[in-house]
Short mmCIF file of C-alpha atoms in Angstrom, two decimals:
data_model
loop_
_atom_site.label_atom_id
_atom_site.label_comp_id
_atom_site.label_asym_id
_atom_site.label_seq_id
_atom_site.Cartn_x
_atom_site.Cartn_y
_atom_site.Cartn_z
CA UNK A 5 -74.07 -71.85 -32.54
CA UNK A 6 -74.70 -70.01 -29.33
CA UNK A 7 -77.68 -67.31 -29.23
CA UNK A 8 -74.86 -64.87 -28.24
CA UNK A 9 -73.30 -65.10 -31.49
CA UNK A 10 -74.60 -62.37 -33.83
CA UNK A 11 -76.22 -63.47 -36.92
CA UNK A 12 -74.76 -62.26 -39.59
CA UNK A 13 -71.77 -64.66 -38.51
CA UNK A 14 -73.79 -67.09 -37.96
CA UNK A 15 -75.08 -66.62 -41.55
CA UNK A 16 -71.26 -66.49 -42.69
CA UNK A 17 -70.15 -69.94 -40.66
CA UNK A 18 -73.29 -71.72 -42.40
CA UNK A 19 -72.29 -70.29 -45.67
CA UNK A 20 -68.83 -72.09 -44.65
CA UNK A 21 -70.62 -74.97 -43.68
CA UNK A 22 -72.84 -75.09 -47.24
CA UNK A 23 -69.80 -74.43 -49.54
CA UNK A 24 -68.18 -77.37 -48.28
CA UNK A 25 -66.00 -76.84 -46.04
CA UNK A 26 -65.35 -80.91 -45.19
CA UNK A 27 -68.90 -81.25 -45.22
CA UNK A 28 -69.18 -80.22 -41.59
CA UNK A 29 -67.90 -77.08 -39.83
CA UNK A 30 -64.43 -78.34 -38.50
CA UNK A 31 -61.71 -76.01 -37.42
CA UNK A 32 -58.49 -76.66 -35.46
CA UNK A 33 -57.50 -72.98 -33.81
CA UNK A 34 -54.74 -71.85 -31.17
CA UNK A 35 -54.71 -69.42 -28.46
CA UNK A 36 -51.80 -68.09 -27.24
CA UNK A 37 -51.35 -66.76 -23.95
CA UNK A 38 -49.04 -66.11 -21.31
CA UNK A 39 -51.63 -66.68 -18.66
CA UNK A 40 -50.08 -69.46 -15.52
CA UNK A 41 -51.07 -72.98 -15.86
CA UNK A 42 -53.97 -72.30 -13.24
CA UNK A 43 -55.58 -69.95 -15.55
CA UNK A 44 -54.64 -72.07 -18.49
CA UNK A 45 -56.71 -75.04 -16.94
CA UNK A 46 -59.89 -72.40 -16.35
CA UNK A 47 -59.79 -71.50 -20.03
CA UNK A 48 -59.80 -74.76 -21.54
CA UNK A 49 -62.69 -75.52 -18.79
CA UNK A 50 -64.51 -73.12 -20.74
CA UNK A 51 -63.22 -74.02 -23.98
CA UNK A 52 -64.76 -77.50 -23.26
CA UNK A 53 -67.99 -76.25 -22.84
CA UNK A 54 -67.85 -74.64 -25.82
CA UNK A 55 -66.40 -77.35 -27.55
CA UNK A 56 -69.19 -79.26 -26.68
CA UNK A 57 -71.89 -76.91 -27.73
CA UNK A 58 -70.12 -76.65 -31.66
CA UNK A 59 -68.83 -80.03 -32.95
CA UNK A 60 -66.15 -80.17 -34.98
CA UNK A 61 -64.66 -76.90 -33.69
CA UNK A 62 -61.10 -77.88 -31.67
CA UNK A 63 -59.15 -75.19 -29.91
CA UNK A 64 -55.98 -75.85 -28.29
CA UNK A 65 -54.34 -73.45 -25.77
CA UNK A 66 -50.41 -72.53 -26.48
CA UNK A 67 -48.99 -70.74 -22.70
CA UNK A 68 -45.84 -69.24 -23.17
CA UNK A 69 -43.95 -66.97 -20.63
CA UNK A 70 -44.58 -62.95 -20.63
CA UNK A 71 -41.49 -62.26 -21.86
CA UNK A 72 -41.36 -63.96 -24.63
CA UNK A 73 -45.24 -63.27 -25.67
CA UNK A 74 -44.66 -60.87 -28.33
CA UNK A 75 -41.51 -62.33 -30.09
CA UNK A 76 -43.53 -65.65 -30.47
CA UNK A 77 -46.37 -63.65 -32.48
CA UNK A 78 -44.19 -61.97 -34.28
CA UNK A 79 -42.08 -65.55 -35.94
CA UNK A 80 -45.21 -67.29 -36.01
CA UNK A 81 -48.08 -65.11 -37.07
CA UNK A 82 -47.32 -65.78 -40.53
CA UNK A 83 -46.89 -69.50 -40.47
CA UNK A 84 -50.04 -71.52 -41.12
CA UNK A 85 -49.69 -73.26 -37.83
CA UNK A 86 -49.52 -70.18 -35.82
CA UNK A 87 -51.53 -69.22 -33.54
CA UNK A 88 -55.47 -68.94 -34.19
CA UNK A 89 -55.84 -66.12 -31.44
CA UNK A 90 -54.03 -64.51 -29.18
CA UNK A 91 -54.14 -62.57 -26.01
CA UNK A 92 -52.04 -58.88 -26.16
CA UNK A 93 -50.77 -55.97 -24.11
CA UNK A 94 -52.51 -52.83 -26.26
CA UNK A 95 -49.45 -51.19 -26.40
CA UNK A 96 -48.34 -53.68 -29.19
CA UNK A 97 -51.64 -53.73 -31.21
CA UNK A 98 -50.53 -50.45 -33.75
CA UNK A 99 -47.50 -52.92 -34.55
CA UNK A 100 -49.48 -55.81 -34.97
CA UNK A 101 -52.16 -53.94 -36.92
CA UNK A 102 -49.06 -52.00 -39.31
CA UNK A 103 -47.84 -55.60 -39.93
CA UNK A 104 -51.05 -57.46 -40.77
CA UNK A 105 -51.81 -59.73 -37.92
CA UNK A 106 -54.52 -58.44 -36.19
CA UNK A 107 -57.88 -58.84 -38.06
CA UNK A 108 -60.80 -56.13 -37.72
CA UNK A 109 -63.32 -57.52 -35.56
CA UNK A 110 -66.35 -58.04 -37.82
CA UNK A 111 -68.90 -55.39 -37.75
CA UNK A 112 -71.46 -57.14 -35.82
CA UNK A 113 -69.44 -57.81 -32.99
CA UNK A 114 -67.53 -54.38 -32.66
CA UNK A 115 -71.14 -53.20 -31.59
CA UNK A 116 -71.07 -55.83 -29.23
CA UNK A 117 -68.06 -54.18 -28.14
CA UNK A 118 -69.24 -50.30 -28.23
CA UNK A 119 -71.97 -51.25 -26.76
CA UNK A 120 -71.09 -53.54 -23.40
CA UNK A 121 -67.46 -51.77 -22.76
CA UNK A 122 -66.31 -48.02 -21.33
CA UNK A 123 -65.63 -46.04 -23.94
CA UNK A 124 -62.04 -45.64 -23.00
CA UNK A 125 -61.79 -49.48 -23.46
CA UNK A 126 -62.83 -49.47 -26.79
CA UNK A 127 -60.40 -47.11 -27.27
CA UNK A 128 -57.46 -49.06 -26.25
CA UNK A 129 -58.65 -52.00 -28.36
CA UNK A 130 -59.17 -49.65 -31.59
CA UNK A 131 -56.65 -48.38 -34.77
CA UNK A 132 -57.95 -44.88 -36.54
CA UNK A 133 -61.35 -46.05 -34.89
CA UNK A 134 -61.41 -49.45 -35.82
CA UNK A 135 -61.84 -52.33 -33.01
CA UNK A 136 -59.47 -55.07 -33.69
CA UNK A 137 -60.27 -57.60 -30.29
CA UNK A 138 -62.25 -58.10 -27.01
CA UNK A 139 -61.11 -56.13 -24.24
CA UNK A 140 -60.27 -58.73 -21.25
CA UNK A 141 -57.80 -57.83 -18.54
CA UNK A 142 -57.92 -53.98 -17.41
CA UNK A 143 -56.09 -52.63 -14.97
CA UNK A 144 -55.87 -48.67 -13.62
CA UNK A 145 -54.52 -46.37 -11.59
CA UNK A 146 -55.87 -45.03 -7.91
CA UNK A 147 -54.29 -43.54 -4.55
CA UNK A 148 -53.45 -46.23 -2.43
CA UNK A 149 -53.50 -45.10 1.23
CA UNK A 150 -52.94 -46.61 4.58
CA UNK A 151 -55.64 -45.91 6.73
CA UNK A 152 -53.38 -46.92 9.71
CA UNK A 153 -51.08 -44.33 9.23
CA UNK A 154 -53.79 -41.70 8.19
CA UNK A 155 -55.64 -42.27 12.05
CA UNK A 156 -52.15 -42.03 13.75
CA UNK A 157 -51.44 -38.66 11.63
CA UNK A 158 -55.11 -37.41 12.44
CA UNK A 159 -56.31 -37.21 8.95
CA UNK A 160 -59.67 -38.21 7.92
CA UNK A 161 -60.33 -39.65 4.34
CA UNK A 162 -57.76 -39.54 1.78
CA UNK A 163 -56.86 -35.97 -0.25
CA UNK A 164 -58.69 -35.01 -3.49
CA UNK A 165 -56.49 -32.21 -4.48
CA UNK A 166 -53.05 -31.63 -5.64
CA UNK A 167 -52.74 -29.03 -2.58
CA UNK A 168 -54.37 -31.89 -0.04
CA UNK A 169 -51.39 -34.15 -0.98
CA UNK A 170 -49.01 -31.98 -0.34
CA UNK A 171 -50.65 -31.19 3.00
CA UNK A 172 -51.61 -34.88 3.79
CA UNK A 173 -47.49 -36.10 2.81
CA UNK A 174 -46.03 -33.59 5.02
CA UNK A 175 -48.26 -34.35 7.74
CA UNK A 176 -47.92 -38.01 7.32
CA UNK A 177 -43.54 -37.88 6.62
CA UNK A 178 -41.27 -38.85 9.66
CA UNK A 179 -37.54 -38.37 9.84
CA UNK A 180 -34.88 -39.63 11.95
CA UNK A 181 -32.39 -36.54 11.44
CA UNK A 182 -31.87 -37.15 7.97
CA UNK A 183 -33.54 -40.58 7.69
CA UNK A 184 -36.90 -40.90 6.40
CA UNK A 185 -38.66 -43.31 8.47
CA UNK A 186 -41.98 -42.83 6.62
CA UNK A 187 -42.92 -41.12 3.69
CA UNK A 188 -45.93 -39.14 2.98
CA UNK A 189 -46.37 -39.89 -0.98
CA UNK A 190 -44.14 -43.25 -2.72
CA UNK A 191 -43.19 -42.98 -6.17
CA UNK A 192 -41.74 -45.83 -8.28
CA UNK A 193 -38.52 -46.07 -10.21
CA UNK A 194 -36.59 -48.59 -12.12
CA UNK A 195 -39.37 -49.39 -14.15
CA UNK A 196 -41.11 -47.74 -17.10
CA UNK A 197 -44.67 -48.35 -16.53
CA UNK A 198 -44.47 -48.17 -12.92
CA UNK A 199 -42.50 -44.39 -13.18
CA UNK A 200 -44.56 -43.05 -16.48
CA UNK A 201 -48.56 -44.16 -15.83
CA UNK A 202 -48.96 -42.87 -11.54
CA UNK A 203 -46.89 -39.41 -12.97
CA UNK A 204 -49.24 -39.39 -16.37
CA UNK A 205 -52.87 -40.18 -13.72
CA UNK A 206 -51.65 -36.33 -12.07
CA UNK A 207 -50.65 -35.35 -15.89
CA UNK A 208 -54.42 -36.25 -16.65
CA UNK A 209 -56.10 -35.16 -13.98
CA UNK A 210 -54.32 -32.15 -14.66
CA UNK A 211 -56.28 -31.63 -17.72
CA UNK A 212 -53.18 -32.42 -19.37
CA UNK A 213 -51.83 -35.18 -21.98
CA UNK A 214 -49.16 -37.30 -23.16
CA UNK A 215 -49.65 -36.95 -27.09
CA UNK A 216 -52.21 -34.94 -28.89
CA UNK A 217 -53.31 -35.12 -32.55
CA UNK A 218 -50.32 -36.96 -33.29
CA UNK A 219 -47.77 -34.35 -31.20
CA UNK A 220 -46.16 -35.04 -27.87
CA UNK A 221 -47.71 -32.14 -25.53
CA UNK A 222 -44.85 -32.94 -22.53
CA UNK A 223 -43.96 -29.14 -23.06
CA UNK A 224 -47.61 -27.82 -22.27
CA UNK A 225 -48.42 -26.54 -18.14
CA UNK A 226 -50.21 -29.60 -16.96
CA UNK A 227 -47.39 -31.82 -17.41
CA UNK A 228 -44.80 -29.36 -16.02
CA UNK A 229 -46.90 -28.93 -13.31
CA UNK A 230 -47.31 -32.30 -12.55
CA UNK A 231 -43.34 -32.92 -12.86
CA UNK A 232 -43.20 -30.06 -10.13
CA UNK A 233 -45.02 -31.40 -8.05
CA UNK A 234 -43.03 -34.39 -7.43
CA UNK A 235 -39.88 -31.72 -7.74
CA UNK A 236 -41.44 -30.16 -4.70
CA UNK A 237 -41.97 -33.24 -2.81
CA UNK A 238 -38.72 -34.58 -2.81
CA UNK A 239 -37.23 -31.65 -2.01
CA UNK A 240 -39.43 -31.04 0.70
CA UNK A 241 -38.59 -34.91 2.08
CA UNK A 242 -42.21 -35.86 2.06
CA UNK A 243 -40.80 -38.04 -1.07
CA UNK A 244 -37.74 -40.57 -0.81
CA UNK A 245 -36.49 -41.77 -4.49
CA UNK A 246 -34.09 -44.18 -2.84
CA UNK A 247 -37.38 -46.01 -1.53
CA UNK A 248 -39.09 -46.03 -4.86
CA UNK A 249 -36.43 -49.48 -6.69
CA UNK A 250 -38.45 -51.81 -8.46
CA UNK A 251 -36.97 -55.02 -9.29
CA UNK A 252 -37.41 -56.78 -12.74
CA UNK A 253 -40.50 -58.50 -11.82
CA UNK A 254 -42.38 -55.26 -10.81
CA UNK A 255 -42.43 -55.45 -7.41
CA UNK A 256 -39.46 -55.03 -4.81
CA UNK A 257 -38.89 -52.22 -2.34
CA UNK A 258 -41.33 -49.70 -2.72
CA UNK A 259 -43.99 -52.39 -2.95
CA UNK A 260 -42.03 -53.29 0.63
CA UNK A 261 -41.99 -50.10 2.05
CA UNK A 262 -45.71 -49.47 1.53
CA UNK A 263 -46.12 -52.80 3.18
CA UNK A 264 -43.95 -52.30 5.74
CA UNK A 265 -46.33 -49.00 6.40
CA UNK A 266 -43.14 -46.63 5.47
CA UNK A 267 -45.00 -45.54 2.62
CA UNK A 268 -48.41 -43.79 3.80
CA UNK A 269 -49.69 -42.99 0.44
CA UNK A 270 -48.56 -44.26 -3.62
CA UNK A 271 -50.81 -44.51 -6.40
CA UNK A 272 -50.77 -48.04 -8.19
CA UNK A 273 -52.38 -50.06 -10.26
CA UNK A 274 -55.28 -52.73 -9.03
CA UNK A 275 -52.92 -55.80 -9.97
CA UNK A 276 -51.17 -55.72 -7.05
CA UNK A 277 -53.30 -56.56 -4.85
CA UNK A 278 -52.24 -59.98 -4.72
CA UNK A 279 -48.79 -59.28 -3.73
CA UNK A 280 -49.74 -56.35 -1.42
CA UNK A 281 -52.00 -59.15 0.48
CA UNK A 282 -49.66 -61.57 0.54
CA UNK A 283 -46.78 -59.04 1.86
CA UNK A 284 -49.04 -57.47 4.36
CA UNK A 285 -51.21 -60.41 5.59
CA UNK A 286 -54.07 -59.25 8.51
CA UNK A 287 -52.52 -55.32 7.87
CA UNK A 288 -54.18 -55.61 4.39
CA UNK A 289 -57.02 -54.28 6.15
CA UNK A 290 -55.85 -50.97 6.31
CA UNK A 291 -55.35 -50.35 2.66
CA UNK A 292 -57.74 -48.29 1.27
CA UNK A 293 -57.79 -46.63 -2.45
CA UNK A 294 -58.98 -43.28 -3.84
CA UNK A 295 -59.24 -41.95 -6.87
CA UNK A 296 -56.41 -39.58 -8.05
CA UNK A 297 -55.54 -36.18 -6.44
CA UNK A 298 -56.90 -33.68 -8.94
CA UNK A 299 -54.90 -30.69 -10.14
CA UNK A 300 -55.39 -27.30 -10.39
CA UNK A 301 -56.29 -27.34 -13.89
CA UNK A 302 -58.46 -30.73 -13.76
CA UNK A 303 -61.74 -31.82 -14.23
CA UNK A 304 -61.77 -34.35 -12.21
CA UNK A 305 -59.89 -37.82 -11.84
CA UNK A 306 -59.06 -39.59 -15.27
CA UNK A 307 -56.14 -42.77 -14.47
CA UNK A 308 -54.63 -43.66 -16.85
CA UNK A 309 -55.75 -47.28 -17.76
CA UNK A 310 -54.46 -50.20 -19.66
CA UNK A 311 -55.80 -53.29 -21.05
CA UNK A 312 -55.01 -56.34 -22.49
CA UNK A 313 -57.16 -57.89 -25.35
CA UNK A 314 -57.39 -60.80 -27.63
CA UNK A 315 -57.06 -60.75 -31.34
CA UNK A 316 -57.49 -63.10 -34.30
CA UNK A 317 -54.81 -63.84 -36.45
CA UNK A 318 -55.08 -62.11 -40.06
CA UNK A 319 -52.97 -64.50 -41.92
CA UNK A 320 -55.80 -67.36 -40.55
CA UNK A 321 -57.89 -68.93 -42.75
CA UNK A 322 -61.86 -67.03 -43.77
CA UNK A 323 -63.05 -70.40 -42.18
CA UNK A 324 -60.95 -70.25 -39.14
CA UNK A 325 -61.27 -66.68 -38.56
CA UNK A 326 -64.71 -66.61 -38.33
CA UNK A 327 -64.66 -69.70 -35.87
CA UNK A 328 -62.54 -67.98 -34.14
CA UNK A 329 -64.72 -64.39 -33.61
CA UNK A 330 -67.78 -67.07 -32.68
CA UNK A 331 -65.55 -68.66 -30.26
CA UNK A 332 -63.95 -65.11 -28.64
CA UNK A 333 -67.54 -63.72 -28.40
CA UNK A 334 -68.91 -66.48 -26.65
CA UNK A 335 -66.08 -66.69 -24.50
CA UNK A 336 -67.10 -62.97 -23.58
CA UNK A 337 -70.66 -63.25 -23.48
CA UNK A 338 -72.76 -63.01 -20.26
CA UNK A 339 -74.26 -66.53 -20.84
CA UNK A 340 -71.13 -68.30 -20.48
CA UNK A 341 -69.73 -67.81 -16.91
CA UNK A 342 -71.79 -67.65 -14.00
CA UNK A 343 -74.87 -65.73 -12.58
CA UNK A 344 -74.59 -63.26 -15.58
CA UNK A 345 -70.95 -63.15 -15.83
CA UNK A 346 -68.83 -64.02 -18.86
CA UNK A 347 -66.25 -67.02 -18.68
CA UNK A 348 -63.92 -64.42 -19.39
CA UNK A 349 -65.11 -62.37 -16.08
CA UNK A 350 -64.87 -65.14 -13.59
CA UNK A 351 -61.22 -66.45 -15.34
CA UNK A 352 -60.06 -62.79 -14.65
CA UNK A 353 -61.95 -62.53 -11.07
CA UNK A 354 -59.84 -65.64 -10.55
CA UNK A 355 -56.70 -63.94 -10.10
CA UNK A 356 -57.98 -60.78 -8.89
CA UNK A 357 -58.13 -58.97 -12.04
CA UNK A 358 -60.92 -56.41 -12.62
CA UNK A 359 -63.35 -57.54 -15.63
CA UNK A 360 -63.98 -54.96 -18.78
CA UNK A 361 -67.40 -55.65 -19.70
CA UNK A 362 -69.89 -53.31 -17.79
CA UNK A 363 -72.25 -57.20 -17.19
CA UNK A 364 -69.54 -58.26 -15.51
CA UNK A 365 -68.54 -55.75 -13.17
CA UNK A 366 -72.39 -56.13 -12.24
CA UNK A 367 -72.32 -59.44 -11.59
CA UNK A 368 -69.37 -59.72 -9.63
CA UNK A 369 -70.28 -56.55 -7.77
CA UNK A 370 -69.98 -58.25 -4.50
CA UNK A 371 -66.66 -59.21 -4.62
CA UNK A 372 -65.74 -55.80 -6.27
CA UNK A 373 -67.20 -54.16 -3.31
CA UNK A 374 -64.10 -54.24 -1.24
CA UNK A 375 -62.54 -51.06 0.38
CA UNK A 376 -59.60 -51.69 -2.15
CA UNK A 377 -61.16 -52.55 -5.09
CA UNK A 378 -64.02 -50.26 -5.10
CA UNK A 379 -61.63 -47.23 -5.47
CA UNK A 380 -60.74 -48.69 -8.95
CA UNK A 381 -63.94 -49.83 -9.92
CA UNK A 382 -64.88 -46.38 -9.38
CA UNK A 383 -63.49 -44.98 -12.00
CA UNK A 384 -63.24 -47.40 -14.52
CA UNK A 385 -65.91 -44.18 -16.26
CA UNK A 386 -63.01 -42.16 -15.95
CA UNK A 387 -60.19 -43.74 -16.93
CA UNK A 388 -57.98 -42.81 -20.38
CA UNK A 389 -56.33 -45.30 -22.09
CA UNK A 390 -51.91 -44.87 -22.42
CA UNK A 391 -51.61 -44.22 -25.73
CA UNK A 392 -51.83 -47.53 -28.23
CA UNK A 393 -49.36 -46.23 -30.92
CA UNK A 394 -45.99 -47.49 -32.46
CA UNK A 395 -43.38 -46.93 -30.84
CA UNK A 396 -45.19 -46.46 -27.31
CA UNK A 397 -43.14 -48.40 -25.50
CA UNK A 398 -40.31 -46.30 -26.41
CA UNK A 399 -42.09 -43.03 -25.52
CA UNK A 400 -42.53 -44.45 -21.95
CA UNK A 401 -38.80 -45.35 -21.12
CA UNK A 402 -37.88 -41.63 -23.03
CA UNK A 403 -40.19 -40.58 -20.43
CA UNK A 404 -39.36 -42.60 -17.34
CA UNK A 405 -35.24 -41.61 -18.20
CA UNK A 406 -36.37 -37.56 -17.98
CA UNK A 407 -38.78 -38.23 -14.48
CA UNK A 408 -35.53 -39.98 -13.20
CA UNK A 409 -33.18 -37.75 -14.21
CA UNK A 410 -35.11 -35.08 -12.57
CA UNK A 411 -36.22 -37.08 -9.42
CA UNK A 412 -31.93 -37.30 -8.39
CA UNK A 413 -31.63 -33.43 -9.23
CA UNK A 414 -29.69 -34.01 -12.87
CA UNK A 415 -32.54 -31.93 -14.29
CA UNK A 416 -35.39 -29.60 -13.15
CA UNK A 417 -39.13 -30.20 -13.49
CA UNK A 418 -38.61 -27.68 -16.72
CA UNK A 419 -35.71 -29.65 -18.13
CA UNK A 420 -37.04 -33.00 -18.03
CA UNK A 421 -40.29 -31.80 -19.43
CA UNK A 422 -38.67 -29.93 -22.17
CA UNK A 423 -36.42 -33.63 -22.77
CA UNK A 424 -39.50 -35.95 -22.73
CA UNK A 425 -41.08 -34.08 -25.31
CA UNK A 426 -38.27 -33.43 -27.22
CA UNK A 427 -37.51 -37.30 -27.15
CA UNK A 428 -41.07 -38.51 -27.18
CA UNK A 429 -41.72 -36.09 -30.05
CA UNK A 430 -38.53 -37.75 -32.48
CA UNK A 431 -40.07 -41.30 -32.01
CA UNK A 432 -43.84 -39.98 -33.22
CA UNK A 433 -41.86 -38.46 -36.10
CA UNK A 434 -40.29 -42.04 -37.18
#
């Protein structure tokens, strides 16, 4: 076994080895992903190395399409050739856990985790304070601003208030009698995530919340206050909701009218960088990110963050599960990737996702150090998880139907706030 692998499993996978399992540790295990056949060749690059370091150990990697991710573990967790491990969106983990797939992470690795993750990570990978995976992909939310656009309207740096981005959006909006030519501030509509978490960063940095102690707290000042802000932006035209469409791959026109330099400020997550570059080409350059606008009531800037994560299978065998943790925790290690960095880090920096693990933010710190990125990596300290809980993906749509119902005038900032929680409230009561 590795030297990264704790030894009390250790201990347990020679106790395997001793009672006679085949006389040899052997173990055939699956990982499921939805990861793009380029990525899918990196990980089983690295699963060859490990292979190599623990005979008898055989993992094969199973890539099936987003979409139908979830509905695979669901008809095939149970079945003794299912898969071994698999990588997750958080927002399904409660289910998972409630239905006895996910496995606990053993003891001796959730320190591993506690100890070499943000806090809100562990978070998003934990059930009633239990860690059930490896954090892996993360991604956040910042102001995106073009800087292009910012020089043109005279404005230095981008705003760190609620009251700056109001300022900033009116200075930076340009009509054509009653066609916007440029916006000051994008939003997003269409799609859940992309309406719910840049509204719910404001909410936060608000001092506000989504759900507390088990109640939805939609009704409470910092959300309503965030929900009039964008009530006051759009009606003051420094916001256009017909340029916000997102299509049903997540990107579309309001990812074309930021490109197109229509758009002078939106917050976003980091994922898109890929498509922004590849829309914008040389004019990437003038993309810069910041961390969210704080409200009057705020602290500071808390995004809301997301994660993905991998899990072990609880209907595995003992034997296989604990290959399985040995496996996932070298795989996240900082002796298996490069210069410090775990496999897992450079597979993610290979598609321009931000690593989890505080060693591998480090060791990639160069290429983090980009005017786009570093707004994100910034605060990665500050982030708070969206809420892992059953049901939560119904919360966010009951939440994205209220913003959009208030963002064509069919409600007021008070309405839709007194709807989402209302609505939010009847699924937590389920």
């Amino acid at each position: 076994m590795t030297k990264l692998v704790p030894r009390p499993v250790r201990w347990l996978l020679a106790a395997l080895v001793s009672a006679g399992v085949g006389g040899a540790f052997a173990q055939e295990l699956t990982y499921l992903t939805h990861w793009p056949p380029e990525t899918v060749a990196l990980l089983e690059e690295a699963i060859g190395r490990y292979e190599a370091e623990n005979p008898g150990v055989t993992i094969e990697v199973r890539a099936v399409p987003f979409g139908n991710l979830l509905s695979t573990l669901r008809s095939q967790a149970a079945s003794p050739s299912g898969p071994t491990i698999a990588g997750i969106y958080e927002l399904w983990l409660p289910e998972l856990v409630a239905n006895g797939v996910a496995a606990p992470i053993p003891e001796e690795l959730a320190a591993d985790v506690t100890d070499n993750w943000p806090a809100g990570l562990v978070g998003s990978v934990s059930v009633d304070g239990t860690v059930y995976g490896y954090p892996n992909e993360v991604n956040l939310y910042a102001l995106n601003y073009n800087t292009r656009l910012f020089a043109e309207a005279g404005l230095e740096g981008p705003p760190t208030t609620w009251e700056e981005l109001e300022e900033y959006a009116a200075a930076l909006t340009k009509k054509d009698g009653n066609v916007t030519v440029q916006q000051g501030f994008g939003i997003i509509n269409s799609w859940d995530s992309g309406v719910v978490h840049p509204w719910l960063s404001l909410v936060y940095s608000n001092g506000g919340a989504l759900i507390r102690d088990g109640e939805a707290v939609l009704d409470e000042p910092a959300a309503l206050e965030a929900a009039q802000l964008y009530e006051r932006l759009i009606a003051a035209g420094y916001t256009d909701p017909s340029m916000a469409t997102a299509n049903a791959s997540t990107t579309g026109p309001y990812l074309q009218h930021f490109a197109n330099g229509q758009t002078a400020m939106i917050i976003m997550a980091n994922w898109w960088q890929s498509a922004l570059r590849d829309s914008m080409g040389e004019a990437f350059d003038d993309i810069a990110t910041a961390p969210i606008p704080v409200g009057p009531n705020g602290d500071g800037p808390h995004p809301v963050s997301y994660a993905w994560l991998t899990i072990v299978n609880a209907n595995a065998s003992e034997e296989q599960r604990a290959a399985a943790w040995d496996f996932l925790a070298w795989l996240n290690g900082p002796d298996s990737g490069q210069d410090g960095s775990s496999a897992m880090g450079d597979i993610l920096m290979s598609m321009g996702i931000l690593p989890s693990r505080t060693s591998d933010v480090e060791a990639h710190q160069d290429a983090l150090a980009t005017p786009f990125l570093e707004g994100y990596v910034s605060q990665l300290g500050n982030a708070v998880p969206f809420p892992t809980l059953i049901g939560g993906a119904e919360a966010t749509v009951a939440v994205q139907q209220a913003l959009e119902a208030m963002e064509v005038g069919q409600l007021t900032a008070e309405e839709a706030m007194q709807q989402a929680d209302r609505d939010v409230q009847a699924i937590l009561d389920r």
